[in-house]
Coordinates of N, CA and C in Angstrom, one line a residue:
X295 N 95.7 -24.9 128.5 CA 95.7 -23.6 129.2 C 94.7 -22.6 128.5
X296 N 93.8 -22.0 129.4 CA 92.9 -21.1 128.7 C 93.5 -19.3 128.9
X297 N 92.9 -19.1 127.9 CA 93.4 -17.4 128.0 C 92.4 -16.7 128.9
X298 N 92.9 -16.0 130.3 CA 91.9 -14.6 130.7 C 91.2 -13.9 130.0
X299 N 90.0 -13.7 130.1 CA 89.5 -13.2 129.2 C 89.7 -11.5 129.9
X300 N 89.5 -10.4 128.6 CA 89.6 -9.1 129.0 C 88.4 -8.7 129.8
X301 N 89.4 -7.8 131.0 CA 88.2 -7.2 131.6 C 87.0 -6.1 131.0
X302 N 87.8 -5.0 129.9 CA 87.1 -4.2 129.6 C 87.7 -4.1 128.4
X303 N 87.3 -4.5 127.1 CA 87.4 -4.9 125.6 C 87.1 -3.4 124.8
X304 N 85.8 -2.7 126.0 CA 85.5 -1.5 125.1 C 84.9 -1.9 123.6
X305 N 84.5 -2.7 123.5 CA 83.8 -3.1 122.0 C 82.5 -2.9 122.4
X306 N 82.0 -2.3 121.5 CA 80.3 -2.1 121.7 C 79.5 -2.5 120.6
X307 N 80.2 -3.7 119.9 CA 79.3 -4.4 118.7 C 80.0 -5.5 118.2
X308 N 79.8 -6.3 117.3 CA 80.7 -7.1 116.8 C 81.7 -6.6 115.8
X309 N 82.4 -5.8 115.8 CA 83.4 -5.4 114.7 C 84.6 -6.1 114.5
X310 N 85.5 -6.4 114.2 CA 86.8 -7.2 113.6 C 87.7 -6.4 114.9
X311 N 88.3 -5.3 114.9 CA 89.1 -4.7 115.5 C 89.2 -3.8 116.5
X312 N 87.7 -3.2 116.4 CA 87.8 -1.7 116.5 C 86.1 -1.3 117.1
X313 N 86.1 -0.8 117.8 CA 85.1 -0.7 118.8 C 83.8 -0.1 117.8
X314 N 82.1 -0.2 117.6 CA 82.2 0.8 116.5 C 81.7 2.4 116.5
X315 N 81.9 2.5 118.0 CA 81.9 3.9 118.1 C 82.9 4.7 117.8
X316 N 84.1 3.9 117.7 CA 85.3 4.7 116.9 C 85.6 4.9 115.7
X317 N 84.9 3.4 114.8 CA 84.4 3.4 113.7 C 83.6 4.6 113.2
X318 N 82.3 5.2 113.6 CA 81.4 5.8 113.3 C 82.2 7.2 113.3
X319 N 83.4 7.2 114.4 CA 83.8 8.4 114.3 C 85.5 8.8 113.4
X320 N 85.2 8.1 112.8 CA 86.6 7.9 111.8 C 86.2 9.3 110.8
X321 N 87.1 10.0 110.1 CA 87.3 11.1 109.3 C 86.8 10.1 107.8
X322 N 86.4 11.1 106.9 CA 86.3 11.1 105.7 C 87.2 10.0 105.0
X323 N 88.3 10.1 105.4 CA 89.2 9.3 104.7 C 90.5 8.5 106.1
X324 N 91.2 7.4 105.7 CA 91.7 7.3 106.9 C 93.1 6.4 106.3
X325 N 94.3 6.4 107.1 CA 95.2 6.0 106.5 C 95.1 4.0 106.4
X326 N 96.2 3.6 105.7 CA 95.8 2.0 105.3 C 95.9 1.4 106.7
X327 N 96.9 1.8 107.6 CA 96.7 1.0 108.9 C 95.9 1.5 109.7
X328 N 94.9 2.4 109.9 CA 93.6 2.7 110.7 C 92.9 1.5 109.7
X329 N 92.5 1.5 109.0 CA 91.3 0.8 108.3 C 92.0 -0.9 108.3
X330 N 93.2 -1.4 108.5 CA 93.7 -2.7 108.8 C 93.2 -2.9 110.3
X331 N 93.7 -1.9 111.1 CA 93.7 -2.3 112.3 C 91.6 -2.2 112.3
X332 N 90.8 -1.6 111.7 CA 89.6 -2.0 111.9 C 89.3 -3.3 111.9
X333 N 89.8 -4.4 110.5 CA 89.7 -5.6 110.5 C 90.4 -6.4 111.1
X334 N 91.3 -5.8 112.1 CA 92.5 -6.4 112.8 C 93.0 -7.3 112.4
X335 N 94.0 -6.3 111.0 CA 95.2 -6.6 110.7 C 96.3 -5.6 111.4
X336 N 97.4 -6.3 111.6 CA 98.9 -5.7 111.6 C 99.0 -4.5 110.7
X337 N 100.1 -3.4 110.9 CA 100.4 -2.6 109.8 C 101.2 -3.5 108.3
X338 N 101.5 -4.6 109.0 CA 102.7 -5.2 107.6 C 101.3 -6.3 106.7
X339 N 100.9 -6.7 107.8 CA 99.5 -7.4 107.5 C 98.9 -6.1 106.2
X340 N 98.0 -5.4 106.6 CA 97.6 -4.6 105.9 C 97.9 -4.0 104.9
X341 N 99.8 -3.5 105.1 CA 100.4 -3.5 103.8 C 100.0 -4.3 102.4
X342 N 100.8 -5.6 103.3 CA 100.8 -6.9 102.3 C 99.7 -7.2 101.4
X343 N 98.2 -6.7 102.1 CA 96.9 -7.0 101.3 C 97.0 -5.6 100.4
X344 N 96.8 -4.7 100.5 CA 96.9 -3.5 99.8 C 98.2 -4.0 98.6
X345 N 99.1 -4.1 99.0 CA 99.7 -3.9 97.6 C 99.8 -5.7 96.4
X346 N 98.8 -6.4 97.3 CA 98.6 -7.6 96.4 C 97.4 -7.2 95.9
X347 N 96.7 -6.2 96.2 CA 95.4 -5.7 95.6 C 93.9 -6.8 96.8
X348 N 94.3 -7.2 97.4 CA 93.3 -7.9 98.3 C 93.0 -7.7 99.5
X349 N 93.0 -6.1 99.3 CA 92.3 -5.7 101.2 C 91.1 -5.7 101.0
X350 N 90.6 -6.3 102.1 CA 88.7 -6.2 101.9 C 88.1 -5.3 101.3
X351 N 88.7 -4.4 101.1 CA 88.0 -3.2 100.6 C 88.5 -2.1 99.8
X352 N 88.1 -1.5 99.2 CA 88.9 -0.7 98.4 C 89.9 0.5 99.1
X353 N 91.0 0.6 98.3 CA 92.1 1.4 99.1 C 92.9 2.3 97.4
X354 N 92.7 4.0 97.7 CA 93.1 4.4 97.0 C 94.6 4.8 97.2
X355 N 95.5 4.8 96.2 CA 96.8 5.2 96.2 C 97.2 6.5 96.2
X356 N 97.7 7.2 97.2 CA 98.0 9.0 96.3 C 99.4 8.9 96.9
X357 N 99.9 9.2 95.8 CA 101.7 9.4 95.9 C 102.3 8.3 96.6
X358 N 102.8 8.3 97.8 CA 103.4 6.9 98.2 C 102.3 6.4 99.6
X359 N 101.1 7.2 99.5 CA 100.3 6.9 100.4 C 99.3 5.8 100.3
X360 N 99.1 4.9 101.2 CA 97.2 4.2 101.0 C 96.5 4.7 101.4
X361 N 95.8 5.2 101.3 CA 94.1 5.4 101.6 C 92.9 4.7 101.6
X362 N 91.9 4.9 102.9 CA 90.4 4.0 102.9 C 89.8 4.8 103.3
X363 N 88.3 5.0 102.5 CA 87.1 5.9 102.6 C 86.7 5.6 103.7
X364 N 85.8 6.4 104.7 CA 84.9 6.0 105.8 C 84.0 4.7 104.8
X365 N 83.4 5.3 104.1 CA 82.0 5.0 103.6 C 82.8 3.1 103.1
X366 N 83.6 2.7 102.6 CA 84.0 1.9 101.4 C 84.3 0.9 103.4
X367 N 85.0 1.4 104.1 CA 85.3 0.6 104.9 C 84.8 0.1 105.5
X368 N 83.6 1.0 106.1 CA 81.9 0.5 106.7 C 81.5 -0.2 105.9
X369 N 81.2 0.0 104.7 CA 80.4 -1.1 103.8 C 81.3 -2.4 103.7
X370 N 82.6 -2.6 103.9 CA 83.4 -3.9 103.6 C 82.9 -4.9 105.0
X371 N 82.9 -3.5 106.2 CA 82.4 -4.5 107.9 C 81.2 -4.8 107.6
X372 N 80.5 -4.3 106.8 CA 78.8 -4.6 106.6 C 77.8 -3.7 108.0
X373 N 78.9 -2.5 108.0 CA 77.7 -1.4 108.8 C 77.5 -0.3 107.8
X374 N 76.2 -0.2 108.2 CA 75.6 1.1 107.6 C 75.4 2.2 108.7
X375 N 76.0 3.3 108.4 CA 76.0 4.0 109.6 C 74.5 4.9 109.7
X376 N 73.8 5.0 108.5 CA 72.4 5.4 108.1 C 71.9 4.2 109.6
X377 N 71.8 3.1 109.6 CA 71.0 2.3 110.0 C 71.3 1.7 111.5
X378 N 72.7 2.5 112.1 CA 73.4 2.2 113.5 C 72.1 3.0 114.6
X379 N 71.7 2.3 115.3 CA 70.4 2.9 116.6 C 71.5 3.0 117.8
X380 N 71.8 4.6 117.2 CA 73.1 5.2 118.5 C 71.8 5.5 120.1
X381 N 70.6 5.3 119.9 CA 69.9 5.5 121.2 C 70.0 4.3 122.3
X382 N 70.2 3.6 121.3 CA 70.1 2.0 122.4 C 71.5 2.2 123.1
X383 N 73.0 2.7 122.8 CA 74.3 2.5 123.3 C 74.7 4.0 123.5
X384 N 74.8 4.2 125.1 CA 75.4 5.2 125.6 C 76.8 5.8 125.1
X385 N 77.3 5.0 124.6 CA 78.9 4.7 124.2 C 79.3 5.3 122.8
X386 N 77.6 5.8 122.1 CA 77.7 6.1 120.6 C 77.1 7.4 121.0
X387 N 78.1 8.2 119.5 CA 77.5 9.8 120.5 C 76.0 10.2 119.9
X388 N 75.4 10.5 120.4 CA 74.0 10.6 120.6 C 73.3 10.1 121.0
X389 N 73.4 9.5 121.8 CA 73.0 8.4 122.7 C 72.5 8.9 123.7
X390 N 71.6 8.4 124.3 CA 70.5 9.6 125.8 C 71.8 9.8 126.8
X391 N 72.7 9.1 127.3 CA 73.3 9.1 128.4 C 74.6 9.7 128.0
X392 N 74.6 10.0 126.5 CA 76.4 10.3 126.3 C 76.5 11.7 126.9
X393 N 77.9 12.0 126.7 CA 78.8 13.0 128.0 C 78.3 13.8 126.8
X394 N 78.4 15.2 127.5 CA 78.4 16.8 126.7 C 79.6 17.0 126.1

């Protein structure tokens, strides 16, 4: 039995989870299940790696919180946001065709 594929996936690159124009627009810092769900993990998934010390990427602890940098999470997907050509994809903001 084959699976339907999705009509409209909304991915505009190869990323793990997460489209990467939503990527690009992630805050400074983001909590442990924003940055799981980029590599599409689960929230318990994501947990699980964080506190075995094995999330892709580095995740800071404050109080009973996890934390993941824009910058540290980009560099774990292997984008550099210096080097993303937002003119070629309408979908990335500054892009010739994006909305006002």
């Amino acid at each position: 039995m084959t699976r339907p594929e999705s009509a409209n996936t909304g991915k505009t690159s190869e990323t793990k989870g997460m489209p990467l124009a939503e990527l690009l627009a992630l805050p400074a810092a983001v909590d442990l299940v924003t940055a799981g769900r980029a590599w599409g993990f689960g929230r318990t998934k994501s947990h699980d790696l964080a506190r075995a010390g094995t999330f892709p990427c580095p995740v800071l602890r404050i109080g009973n919180a996890y934390r993941v940098t824009r910058a540290d999470l980009l560099r774990s997907l292997g984008i550099d946001p210096l080097q993303v050509d937002t003119s070629r994809s309408p979908a990335l903001e500054g892009g010739p065709d994006a909305a006002a």
